[in-house]
Tab-separated table of C-alpha atoms in Angstrom:
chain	number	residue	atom	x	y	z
D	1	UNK	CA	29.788	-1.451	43.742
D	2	UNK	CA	32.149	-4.500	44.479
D	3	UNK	CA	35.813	-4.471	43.136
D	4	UNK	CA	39.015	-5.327	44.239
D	5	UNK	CA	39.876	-7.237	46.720
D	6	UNK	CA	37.505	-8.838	49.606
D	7	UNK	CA	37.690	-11.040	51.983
D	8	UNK	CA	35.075	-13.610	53.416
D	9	UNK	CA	35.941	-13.163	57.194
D	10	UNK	CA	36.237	-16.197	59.433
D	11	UNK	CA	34.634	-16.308	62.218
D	12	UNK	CA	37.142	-16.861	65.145
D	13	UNK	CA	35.793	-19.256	67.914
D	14	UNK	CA	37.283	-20.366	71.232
D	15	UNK	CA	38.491	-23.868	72.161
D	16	UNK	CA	34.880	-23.954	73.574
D	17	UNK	CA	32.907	-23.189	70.702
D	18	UNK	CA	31.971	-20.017	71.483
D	19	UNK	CA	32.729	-16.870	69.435
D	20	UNK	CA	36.677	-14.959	70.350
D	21	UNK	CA	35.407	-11.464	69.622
D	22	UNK	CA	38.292	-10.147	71.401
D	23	UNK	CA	40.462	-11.989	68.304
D	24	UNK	CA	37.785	-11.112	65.817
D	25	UNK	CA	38.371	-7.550	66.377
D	26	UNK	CA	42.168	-7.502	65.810
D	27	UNK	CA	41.790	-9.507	62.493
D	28	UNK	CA	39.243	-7.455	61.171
D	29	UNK	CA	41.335	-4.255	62.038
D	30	UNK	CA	43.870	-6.131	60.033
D	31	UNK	CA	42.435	-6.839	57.239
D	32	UNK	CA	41.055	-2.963	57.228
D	33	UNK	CA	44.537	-1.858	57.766
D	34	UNK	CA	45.993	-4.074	54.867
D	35	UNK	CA	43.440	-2.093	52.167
D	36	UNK	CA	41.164	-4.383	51.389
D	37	UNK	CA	37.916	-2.851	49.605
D	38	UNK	CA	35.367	-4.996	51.207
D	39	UNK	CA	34.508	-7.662	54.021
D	40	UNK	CA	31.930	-10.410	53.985
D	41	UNK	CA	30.593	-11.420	57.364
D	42	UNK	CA	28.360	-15.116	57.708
D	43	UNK	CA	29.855	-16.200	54.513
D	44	UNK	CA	31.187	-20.252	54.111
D	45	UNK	CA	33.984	-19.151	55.318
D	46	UNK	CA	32.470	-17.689	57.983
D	47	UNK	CA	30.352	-20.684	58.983
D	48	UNK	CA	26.984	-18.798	58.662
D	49	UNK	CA	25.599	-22.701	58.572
D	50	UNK	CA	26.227	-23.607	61.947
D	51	UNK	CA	25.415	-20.297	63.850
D	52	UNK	CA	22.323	-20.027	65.447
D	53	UNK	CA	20.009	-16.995	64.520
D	54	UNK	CA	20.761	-15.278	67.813
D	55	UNK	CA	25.354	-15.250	67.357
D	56	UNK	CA	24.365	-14.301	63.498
D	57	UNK	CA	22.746	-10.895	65.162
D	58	UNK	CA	25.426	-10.385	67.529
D	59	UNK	CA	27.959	-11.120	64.999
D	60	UNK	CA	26.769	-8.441	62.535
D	61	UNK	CA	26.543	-5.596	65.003
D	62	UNK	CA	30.011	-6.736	66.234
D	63	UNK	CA	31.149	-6.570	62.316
D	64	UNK	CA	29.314	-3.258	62.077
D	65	UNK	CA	30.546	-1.662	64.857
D	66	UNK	CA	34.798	-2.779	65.287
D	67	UNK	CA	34.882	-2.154	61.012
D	68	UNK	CA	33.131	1.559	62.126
D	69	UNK	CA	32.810	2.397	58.246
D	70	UNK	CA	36.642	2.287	57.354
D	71	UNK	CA	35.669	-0.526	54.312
D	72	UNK	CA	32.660	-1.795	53.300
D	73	UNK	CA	30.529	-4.322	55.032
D	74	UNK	CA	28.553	-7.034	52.997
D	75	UNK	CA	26.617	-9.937	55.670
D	76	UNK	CA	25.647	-13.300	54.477
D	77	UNK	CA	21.571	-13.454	54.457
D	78	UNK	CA	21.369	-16.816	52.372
D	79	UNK	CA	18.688	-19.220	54.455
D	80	UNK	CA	17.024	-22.101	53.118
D	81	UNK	CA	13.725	-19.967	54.416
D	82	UNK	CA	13.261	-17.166	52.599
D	83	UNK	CA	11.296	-15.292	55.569
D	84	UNK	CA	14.210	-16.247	57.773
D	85	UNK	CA	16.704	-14.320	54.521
D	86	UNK	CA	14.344	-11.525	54.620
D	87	UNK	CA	14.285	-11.099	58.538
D	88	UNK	CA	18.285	-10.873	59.081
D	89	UNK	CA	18.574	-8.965	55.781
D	90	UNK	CA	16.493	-6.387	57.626
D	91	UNK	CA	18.636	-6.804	60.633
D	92	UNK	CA	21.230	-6.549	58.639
D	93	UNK	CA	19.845	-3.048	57.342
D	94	UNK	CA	19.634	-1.743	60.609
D	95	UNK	CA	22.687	-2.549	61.835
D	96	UNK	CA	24.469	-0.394	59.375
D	97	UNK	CA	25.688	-2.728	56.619
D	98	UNK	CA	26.236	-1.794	53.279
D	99	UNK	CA	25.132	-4.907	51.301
D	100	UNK	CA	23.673	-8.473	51.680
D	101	UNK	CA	25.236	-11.587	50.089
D	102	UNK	CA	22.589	-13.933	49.266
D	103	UNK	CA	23.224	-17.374	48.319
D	104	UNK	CA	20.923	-19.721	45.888
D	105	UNK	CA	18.863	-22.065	48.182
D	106	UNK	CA	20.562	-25.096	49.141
D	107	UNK	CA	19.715	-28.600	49.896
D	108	UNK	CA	17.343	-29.573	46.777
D	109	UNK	CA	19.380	-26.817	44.715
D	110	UNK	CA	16.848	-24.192	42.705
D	111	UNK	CA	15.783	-25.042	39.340
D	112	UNK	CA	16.260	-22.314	36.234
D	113	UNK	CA	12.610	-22.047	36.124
D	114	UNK	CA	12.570	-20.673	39.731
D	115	UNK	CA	16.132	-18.571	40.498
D	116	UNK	CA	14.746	-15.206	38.415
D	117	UNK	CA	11.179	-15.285	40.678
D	118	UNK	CA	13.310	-15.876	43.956
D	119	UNK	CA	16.309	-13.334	43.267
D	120	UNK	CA	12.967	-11.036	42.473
D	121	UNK	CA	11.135	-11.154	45.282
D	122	UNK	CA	14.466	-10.880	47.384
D	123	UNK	CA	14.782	-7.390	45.912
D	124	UNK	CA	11.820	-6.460	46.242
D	125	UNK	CA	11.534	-7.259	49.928
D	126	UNK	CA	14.974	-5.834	51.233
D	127	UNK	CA	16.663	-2.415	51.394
D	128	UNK	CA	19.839	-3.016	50.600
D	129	UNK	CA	21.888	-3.852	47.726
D	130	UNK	CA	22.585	-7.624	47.196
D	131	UNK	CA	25.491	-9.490	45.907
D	132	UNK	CA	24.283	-13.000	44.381
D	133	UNK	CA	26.370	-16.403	45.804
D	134	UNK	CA	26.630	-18.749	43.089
D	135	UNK	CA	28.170	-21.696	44.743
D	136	UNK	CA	27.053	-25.052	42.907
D	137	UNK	CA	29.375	-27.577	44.686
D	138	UNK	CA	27.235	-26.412	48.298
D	139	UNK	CA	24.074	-25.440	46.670
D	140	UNK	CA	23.096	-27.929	44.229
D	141	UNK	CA	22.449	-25.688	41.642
D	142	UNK	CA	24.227	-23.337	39.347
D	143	UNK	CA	23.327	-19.884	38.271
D	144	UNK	CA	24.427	-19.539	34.859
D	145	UNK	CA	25.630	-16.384	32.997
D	146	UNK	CA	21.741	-16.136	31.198
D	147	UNK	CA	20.331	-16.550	34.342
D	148	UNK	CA	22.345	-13.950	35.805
D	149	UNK	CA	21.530	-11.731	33.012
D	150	UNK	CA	18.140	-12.216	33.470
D	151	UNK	CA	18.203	-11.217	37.222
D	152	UNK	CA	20.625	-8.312	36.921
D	153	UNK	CA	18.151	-6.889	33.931
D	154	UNK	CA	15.604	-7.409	35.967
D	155	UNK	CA	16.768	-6.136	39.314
D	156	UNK	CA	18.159	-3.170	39.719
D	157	UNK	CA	19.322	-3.706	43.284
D	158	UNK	CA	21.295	-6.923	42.468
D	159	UNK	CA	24.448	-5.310	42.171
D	160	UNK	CA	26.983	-8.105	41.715
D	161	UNK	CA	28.145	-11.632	42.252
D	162	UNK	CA	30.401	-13.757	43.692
D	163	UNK	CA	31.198	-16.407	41.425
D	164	UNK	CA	32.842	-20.030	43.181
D	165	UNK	CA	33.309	-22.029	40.194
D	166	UNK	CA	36.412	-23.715	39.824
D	167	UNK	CA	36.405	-22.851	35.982
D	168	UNK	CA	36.953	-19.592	35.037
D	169	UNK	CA	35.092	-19.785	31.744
D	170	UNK	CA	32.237	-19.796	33.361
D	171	UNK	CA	32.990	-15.911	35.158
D	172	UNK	CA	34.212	-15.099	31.909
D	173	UNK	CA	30.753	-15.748	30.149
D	174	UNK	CA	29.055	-14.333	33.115
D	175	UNK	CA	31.143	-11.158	32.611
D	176	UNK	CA	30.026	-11.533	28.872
D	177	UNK	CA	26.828	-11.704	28.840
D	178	UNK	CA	26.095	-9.156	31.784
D	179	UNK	CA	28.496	-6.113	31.234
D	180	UNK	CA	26.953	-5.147	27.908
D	181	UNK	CA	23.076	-4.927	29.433
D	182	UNK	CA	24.627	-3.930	33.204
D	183	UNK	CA	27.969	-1.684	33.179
D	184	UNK	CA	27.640	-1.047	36.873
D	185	UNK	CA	27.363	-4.844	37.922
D	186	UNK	CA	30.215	-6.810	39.737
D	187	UNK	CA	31.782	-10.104	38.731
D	188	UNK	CA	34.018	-10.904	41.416
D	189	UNK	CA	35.558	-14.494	41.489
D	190	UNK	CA	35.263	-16.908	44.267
D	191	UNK	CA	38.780	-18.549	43.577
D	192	UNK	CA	42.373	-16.669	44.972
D	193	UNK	CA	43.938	-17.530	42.081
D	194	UNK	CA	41.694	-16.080	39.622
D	195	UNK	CA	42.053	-12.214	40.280
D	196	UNK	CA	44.173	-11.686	37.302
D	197	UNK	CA	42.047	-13.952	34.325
D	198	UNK	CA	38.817	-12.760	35.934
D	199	UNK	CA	40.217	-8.927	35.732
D	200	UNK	CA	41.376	-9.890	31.808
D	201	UNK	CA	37.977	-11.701	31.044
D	202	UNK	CA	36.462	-7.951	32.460
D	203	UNK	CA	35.710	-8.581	35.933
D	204	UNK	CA	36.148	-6.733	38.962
D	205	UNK	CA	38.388	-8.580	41.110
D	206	UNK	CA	38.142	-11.428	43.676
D	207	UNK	CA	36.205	-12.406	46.910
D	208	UNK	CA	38.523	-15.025	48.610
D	209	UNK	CA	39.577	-16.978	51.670
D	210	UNK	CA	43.375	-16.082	51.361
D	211	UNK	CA	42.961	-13.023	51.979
D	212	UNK	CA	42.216	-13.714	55.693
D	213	UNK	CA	45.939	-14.762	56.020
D	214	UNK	CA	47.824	-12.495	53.546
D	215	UNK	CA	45.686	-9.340	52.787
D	216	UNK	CA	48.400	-7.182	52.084
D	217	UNK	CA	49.535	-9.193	49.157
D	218	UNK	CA	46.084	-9.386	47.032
D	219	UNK	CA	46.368	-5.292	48.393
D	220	UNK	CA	49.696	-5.248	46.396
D	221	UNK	CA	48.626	-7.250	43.529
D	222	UNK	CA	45.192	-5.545	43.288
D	223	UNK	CA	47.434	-1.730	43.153
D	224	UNK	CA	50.208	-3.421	40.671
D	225	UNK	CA	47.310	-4.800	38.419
D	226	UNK	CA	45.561	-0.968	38.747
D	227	UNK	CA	48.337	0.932	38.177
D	228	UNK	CA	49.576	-0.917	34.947
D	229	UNK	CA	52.259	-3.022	36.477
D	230	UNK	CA	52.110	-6.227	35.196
D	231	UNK	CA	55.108	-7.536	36.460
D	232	UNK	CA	54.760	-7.314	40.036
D	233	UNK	CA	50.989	-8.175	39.529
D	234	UNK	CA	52.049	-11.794	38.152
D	235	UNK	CA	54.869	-12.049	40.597
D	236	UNK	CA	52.026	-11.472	43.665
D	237	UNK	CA	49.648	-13.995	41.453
D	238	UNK	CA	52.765	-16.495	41.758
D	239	UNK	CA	52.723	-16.375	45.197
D	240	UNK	CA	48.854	-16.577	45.796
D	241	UNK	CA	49.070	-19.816	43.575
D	242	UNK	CA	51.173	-21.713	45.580
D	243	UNK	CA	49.200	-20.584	48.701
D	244	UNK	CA	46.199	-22.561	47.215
D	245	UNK	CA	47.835	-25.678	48.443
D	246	UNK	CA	46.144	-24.812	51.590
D	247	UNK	CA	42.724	-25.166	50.570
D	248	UNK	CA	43.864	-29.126	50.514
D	249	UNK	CA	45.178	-29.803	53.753
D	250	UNK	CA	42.141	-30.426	56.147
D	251	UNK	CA	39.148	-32.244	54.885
D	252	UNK	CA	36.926	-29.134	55.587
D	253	UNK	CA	38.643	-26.279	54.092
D	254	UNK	CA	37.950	-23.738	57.144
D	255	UNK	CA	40.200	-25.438	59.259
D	256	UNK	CA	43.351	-24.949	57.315
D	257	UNK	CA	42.289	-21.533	56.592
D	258	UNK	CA	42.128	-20.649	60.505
D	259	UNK	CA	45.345	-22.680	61.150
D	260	UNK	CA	47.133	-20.346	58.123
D	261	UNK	CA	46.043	-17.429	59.863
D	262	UNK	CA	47.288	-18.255	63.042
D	263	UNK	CA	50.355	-18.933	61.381
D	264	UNK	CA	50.602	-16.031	59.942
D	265	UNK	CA	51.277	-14.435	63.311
D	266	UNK	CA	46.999	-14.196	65.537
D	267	UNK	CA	46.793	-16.718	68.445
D	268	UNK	CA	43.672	-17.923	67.584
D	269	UNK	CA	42.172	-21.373	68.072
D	270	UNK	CA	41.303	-23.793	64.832
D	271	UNK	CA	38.266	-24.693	65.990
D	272	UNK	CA	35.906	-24.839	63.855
D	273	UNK	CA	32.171	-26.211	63.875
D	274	UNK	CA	31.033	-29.431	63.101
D	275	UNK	CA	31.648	-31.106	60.761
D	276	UNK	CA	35.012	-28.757	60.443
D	277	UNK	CA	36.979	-31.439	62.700
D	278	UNK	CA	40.427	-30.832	64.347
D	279	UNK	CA	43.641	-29.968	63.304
D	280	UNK	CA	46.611	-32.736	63.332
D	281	UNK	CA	50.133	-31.937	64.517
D	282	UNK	CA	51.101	-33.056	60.924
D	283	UNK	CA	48.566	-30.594	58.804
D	284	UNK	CA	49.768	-27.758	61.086
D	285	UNK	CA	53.049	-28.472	60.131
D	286	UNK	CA	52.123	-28.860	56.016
D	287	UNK	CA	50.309	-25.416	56.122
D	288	UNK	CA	53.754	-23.551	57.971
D	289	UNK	CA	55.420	-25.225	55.123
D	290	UNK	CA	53.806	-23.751	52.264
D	291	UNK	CA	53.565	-20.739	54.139
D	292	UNK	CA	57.389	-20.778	54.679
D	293	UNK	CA	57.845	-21.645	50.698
D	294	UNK	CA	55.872	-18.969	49.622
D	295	UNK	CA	57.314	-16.269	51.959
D	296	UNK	CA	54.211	-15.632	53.436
């Protein structure tokens, strides 16, 4: 169901705090435009964490509505209540979406012995198709590939995952031990710069924060890599690696993602929710620079 390449949309605020829809709009139209097969909405990147139930609601129908079916739509469910996951999955439902990310609990992490039950009764109790988060450096915990297994044999509606592990061995077992039980289910990597080894290792693609600020490249790598051409596949990969120098400008990640894209050309605001922090004169300037050396 997943493949490609998708982005995990930020969610554009105002110096205030408050949410720029009137920005949000023309970067998701954007990133439609640009051919990317899939948006997340609520995701990290997205700040799902420090929205309130209420924006969450407005921000799906928002999503629902501006991407008006033109790519598909996947919102970020993951609560550390599982009645609260089940609720805006349902909202989520009605809204229109097409799928639910749902991320491992967080905070204490979730033990082996317990991700299979809770992935199950997820399943059971939404509509839609879900997309497992494995992200162990937030979460605490990490969903291996015979866990995974476990869940996708057992689950028919758990569809794929998105995989943020900074090692792509561990997609690559993933991919290993699920394909051969689960031919329709989606191993898409978390990290930019793993589109081509995860698409070798016989994944699906990636689901990444770049792609907020240069979607038309991972378009033209994803297209090179489809259509057999190597060579312009590694030359986009080239770029995208030396656009991951981004990722460790700010402290909190978001912030230099939201300053790229602003540098890329939409006068947004950085801000970004506590404990995202502020931009500095001097890692405004870094980002334009790698930008700049990258030709981005």
């Amino acid at each position: 169901m997943f493949k490609g390449v998708n982005s995990p949309v930020i969610t554009i605020m105002k110096d205030d705090g408050s949410i720029d829809y009137a920005n949000m709009e023309r970067h998701i139209n954007h990133l439609v435009e640009a051919g990317l097969n899939g948006l997340l909405f609520l995701g990290s990147l997205g700040e799902f964490y420090a929205l309130s139930d209420a924006e969450k609601r407005a921000l799906i129908d928002f999503s629902v509505r501006t991407t008006a079916g033109r790519t598909q739509v996947v919102i970020g469910v993951g609560h550390t209540e599982e009645a609260e996951t089940v609720r805006l999955a349902d909202y989520a439902a009605r809204a229109g979406a097409d799928a639910l990310n749902i991320v491992s609990p967080y905070y204490f992490g979730l033990p082996d012995t317990e991700a299979v039950g809770y992935f199950e009764r997820m399943a059971k109790a939404v509509s839609l198709p879900i997309m497992l988060y494995n992200f162990p450096a937030r979460t605490g915990s990490d969903l291996s590939p015979a866990i995974i297994c476990e869940i996708a044999q057992r689950c028919p509606t758990v569809v794929g995952i998105k995989d943020t592990v900074d090692n792509i061995s561990h997609t690559r077992r993933i991919c290993q031990a699920v394909k051969p039980v689960r031919t329709d289910f989606s191993v898409l990597s978390g990290f930019d710069e793993y589109y081509m080894v995860n698409r070798i290792a016989g994944g699906d693609g990636v689901l990444c924060g770049l792609t907020n600020v240069v979607p038309e490249l991972f378009v033209q790598m994803h297209r090179a890599y489809e259509s057999g051409d190597c060579t312009a596949a590694h030359d986009c990969a080239k770029k995208i690696a030396g656009l991951m120098r981004i990722y460790e400008v700010t402290p909190l990640f978001i912030t230099g993602m939201k300053a790229a894209v602003r540098a890329a050309g939409l006068p947004i605001s950085t801000y970004t929710r506590a404990p995202g922090g502020s931009l500095t004169k001097e890692e405004d300037q870094r980002i334009r620079t790698i930008l700049a050396e990258c030709g981005a």
